[in-house]
Coordinates of C-alpha atoms in Angstrom, one line a residue:
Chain A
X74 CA 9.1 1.7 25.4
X75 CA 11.4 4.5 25.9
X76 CA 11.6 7.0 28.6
X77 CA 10.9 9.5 25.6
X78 CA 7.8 8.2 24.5
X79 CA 6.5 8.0 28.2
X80 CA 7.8 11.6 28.0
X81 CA 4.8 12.7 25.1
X82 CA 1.2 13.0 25.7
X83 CA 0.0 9.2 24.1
X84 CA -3.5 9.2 25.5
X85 CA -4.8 8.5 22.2
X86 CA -3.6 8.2 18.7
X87 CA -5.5 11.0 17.2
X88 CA -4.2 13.2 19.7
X89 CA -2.6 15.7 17.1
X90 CA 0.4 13.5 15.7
X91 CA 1.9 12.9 19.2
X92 CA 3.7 9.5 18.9
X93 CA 0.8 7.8 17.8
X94 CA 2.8 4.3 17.8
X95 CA 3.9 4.9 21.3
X96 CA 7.2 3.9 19.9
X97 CA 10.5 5.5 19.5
X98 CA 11.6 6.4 15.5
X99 CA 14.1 3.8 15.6
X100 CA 12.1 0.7 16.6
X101 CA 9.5 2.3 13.6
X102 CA 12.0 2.9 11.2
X103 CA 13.0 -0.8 11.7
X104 CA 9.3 -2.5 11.2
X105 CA 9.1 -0.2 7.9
X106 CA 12.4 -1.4 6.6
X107 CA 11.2 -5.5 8.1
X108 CA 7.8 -4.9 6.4
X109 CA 9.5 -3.7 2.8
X110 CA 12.1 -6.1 3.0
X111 CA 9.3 -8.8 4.2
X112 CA 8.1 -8.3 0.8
X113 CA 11.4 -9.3 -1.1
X114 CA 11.3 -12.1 0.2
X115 CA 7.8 -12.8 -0.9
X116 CA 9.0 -12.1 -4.1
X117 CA 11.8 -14.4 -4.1
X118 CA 9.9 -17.2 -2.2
X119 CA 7.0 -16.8 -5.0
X120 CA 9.4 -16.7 -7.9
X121 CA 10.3 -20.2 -6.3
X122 CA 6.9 -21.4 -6.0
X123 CA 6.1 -20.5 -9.5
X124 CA 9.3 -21.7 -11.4
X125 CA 8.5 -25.0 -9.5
X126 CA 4.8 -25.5 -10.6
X127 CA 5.6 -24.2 -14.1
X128 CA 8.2 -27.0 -14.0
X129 CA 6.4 -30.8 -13.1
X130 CA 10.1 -32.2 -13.4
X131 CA 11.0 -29.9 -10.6
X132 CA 14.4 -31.8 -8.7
X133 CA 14.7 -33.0 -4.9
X134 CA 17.7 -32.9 -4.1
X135 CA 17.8 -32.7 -0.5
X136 CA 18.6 -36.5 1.0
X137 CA 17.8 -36.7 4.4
X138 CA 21.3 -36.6 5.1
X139 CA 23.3 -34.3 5.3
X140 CA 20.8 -31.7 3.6
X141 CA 17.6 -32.2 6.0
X142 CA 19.7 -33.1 8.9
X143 CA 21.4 -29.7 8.4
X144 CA 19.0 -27.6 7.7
X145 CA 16.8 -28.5 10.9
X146 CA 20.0 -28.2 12.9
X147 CA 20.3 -24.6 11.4
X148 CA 16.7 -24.2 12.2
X149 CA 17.7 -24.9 15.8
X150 CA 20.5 -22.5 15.4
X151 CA 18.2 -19.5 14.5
X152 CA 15.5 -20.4 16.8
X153 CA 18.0 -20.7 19.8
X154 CA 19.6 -17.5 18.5
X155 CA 16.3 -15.7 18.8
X156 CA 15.8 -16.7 22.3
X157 CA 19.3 -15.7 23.3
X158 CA 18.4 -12.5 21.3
X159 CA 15.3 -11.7 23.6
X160 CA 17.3 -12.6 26.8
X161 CA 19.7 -9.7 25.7
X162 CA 17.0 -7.5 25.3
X163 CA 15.4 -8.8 29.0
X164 CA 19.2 -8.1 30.2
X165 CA 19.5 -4.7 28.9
X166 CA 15.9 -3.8 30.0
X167 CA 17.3 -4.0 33.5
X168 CA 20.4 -2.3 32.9
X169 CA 22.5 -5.4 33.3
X170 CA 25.2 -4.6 30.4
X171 CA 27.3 -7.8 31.0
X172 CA 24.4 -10.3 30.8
X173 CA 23.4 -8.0 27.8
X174 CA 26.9 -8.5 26.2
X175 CA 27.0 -12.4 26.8
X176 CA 23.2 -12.8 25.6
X177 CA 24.4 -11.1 22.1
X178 CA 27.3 -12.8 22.0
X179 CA 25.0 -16.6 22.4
X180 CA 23.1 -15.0 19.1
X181 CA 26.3 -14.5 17.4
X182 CA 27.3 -17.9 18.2
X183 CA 24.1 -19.0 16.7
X184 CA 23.6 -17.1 13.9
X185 CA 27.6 -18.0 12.9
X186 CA 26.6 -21.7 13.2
X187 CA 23.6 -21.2 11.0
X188 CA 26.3 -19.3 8.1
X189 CA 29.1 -22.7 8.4
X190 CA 25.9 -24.5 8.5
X191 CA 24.5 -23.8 5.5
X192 CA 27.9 -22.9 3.3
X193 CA 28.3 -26.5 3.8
X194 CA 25.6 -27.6 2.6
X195 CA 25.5 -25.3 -0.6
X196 CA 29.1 -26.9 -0.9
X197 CA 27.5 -30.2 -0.8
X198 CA 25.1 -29.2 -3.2
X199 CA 27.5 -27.3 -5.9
X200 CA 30.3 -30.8 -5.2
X201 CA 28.2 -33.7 -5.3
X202 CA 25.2 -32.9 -6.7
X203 CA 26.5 -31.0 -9.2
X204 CA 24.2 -27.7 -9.4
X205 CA 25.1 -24.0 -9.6
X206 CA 22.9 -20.7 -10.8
X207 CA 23.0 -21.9 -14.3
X208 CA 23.0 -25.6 -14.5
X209 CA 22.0 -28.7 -13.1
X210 CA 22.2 -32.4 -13.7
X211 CA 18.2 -32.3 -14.1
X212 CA 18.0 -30.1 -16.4
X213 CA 15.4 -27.3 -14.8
X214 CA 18.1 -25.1 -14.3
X215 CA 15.6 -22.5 -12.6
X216 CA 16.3 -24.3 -9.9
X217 CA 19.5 -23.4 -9.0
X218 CA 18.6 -20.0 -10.0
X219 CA 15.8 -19.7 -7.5
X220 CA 17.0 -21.7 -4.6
X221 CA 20.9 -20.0 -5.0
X222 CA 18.7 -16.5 -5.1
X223 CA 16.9 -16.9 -2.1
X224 CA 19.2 -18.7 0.2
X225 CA 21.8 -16.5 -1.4
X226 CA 19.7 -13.5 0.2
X227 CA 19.2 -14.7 3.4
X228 CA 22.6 -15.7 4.1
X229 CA 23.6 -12.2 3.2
X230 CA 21.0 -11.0 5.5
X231 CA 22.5 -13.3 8.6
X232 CA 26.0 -11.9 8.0
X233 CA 24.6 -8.8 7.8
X234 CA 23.1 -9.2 11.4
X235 CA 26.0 -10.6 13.1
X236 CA 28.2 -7.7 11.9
X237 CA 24.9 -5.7 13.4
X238 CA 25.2 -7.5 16.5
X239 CA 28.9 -7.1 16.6
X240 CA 28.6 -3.4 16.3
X241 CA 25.8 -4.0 19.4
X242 CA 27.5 -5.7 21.3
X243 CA 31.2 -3.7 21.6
X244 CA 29.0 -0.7 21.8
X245 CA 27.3 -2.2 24.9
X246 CA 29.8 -3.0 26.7
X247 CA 31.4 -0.1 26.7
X248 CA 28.7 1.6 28.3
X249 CA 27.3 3.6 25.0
X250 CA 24.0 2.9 23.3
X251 CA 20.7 2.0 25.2
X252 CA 17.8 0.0 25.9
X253 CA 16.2 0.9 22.7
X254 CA 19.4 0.0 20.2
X255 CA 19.8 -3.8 21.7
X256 CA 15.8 -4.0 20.8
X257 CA 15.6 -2.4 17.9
X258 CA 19.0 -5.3 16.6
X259 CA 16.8 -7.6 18.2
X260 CA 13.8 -6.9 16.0
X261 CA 15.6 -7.2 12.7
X262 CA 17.4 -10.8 14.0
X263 CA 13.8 -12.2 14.7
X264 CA 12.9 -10.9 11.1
X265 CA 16.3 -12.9 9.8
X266 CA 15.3 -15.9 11.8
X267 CA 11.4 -15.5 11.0
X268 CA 12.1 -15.5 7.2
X269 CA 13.8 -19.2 7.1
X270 CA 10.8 -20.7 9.2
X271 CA 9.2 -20.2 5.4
X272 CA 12.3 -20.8 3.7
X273 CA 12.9 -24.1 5.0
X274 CA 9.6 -25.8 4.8
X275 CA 9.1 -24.6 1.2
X276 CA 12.6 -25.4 -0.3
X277 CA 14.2 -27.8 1.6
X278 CA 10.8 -30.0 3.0
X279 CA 8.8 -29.7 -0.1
X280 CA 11.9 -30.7 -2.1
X281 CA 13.2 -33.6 0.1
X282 CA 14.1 -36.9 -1.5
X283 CA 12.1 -39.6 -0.1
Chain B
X89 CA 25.7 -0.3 35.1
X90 CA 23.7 2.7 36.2
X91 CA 20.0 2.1 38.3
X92 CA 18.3 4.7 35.8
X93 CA 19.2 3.1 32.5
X94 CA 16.4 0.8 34.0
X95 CA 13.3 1.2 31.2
X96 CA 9.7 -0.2 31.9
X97 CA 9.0 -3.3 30.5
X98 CA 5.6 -4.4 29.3
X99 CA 4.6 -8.2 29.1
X100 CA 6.2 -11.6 28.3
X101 CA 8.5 -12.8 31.0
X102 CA 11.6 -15.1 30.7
X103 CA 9.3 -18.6 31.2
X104 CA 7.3 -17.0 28.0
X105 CA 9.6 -16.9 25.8
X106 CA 11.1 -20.1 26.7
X107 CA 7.8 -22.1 26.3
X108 CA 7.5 -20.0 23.0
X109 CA 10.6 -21.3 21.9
X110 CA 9.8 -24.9 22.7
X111 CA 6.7 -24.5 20.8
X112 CA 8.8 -23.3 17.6
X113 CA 11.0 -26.1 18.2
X114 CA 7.8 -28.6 17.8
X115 CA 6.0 -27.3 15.3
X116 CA 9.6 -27.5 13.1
X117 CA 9.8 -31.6 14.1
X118 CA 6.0 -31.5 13.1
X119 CA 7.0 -29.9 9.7
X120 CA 10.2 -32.8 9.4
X121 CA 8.0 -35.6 10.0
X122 CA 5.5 -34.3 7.8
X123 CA 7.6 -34.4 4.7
X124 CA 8.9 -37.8 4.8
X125 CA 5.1 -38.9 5.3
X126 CA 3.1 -40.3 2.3
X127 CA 0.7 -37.2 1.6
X128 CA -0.4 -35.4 -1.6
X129 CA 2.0 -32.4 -2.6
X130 CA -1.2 -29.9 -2.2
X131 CA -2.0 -31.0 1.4
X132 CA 1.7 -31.0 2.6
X133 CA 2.1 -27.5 1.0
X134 CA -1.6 -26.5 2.5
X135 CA -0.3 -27.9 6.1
X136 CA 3.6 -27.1 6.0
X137 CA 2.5 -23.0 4.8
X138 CA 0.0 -23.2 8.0
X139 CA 2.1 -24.2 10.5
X140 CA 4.6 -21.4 8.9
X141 CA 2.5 -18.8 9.5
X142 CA 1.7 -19.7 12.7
X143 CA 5.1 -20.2 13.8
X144 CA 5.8 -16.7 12.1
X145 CA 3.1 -15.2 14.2
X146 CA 4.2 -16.6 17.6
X147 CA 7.3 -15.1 16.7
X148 CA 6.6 -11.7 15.9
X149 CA 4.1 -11.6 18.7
X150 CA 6.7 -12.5 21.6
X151 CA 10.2 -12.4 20.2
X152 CA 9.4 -9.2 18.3
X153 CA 6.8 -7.9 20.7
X154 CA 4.5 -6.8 18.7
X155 CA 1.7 -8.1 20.8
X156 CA 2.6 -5.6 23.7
X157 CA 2.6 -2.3 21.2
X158 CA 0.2 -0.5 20.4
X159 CA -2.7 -1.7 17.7
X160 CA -2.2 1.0 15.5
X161 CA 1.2 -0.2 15.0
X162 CA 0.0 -3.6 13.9
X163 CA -2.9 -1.9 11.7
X164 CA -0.5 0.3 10.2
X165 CA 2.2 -2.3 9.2
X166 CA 0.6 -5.7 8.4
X167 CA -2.9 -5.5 6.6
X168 CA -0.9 -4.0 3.9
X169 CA 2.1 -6.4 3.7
X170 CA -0.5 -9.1 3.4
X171 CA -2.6 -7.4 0.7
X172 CA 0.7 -7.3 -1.0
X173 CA 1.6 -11.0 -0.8
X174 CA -1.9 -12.1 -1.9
X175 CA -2.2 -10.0 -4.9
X176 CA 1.1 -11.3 -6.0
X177 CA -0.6 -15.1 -5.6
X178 CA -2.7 -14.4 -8.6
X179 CA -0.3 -15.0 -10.7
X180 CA 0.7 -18.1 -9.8
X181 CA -2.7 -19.7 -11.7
X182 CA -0.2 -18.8 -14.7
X183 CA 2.4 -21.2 -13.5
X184 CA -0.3 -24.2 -13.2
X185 CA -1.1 -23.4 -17.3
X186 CA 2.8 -23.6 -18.5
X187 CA 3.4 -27.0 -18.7
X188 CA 0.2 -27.5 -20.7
X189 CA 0.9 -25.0 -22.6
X190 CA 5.1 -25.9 -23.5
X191 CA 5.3 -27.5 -27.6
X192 CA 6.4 -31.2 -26.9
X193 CA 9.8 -31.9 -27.6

């Protein structure tokens, strides 16, 4: 809650259009771009769901190891990350810059893990199983369409977050943005790290090779 | 590192989130188990997409907060994102027809 919004008369909702959200335009702006964006991913993750039940012959190509292995360690990544994410936020709600600064830098280190993470395993996947966008040794080759698509996205979306937190975190320590900016970074990193918690159980567990 | 930057902060403390995070960390070794045990694609979907959502809501609750803002921010953002993603479920009947209806090769 900002200072600002304390500021403004918020005794009720109705009361004439007066910060009804008790929230400052930034942190709303963010949940309307998270909701929109929630539902591109929807899209993407249904566009899986139905190439795969149109298609009984659907592959699985994810052996327990390394693809499993390395997609729960990049689970771990982005859950960690999150927490970090929220201590930075705590930090900054105190004024504590520096614990701010190292908090943000933790997510980084998280959400960079997650990106070497899981370029390695679409390596693996492209290498030695031998699929791309367009073709695939099983011959569904909506598969690689869908699962490049999706993961394709969300990657973006994590590189996208730690230049974000980059920008955050420089600013930070230099004394400029406030308490509302670190939250506001935060809230879109827990939407990157909220979206693979359905990415991962529908792709990779539903698809793993027994 | 100025005393008045110091902004009011409503609910979850540091244990909080940490016990939330342990409980994320679970349910996803839950979910791992789950898929290298022997059970019917619709139940493993039906139980995997479950514990998805809830681990979706802990984490907007706490890590995004949500739970500490206002309700009419939840009424106004969510009810309609979900109405969204349902109504784009009834297509997927469509997928299930298909394969029945592909010419054999």
């Amino acid at each position: 809650m900002s200072t600002q919004a304390s500021a403004i008369d918020t005794s009720s909702p109705w009361a004439g259009g007066q910060s009804p959200y008790a929230a400052n335009s930034k942190k709303f702006g963010m949940w309307l771009f998270i909701i929109s964006d929630s539902l591109t991913f929807s899209a993407l993750l249904f566009a899986y769901t139905y190439s795969r039940v149109a298609n009984p012959d659907w592959p699985k190509p994810f052996h327990f190891s390394p693809s499993i292995i390395f997609a729960s360690i990049m689970t771990f990544c982005l859950l960690s990350s999150s927490l970090t994410m929220v201590m930075a936020v705590e930090a900054m709600s105190h004024g504590d810059r520096k614990a701010a600064f190292k908090w943000i830098l933790g997510t980084m280190a998280g959400g960079a893990a997650f990106v070497v993470l899981h370029l390695s395993e679409w390596m693996n996947l492209i290498n030695n199983e031998g699929v791309t966008p367009a073709h695939n040794p099983w011959g569904v080759p909506l598969f690689g369409a869908t699962f490049f698509g999706l993961t394709g996205l969300h990657m973006t979306h994590v590189i996208i977050g730690l230049i974000y937190l980059a920008i955050i975190a420089q600013a930070v320590i230099r004394g400029k943005f406030k308490y509302e900016d670190v939250e506001v970074a935060g809230l879109y990193w827990h939407f990157v790290d909220l979206v693979w918690m359905f990415i991962f159980p529908l792709v990779y567990l539903m698809s793993a090779r027994i | 590192m100025s005393t008045n930057e110091q902004v009011e902060h409503a609910g979850g403390t540091t244990i909080t989130f940490v016990k939330v995070w342990m409980v994320l960390l679970v349910l996803t070794g839950v979910e791992v188990l789950l898929a290298y045990e022997q059970v019917p694609t619709l139940i493993m979907l039906t139980i995997l997409v479950g514990l998805s959502i809830i681990k979706a809501a802990l984490i907007i609750a706490y890590f995004m907060h949500l739970k500490f803002e206002r309700l009419s921010l939840f009424l106004t953002l969510f009810p309609m994102l979900i109405f969204c993603i349902v109504l784009m479920l009834i297509f997927l009947g469509d997928a299930t027809r298909i394969p029945v209806m592909r010419p054999p090769v």
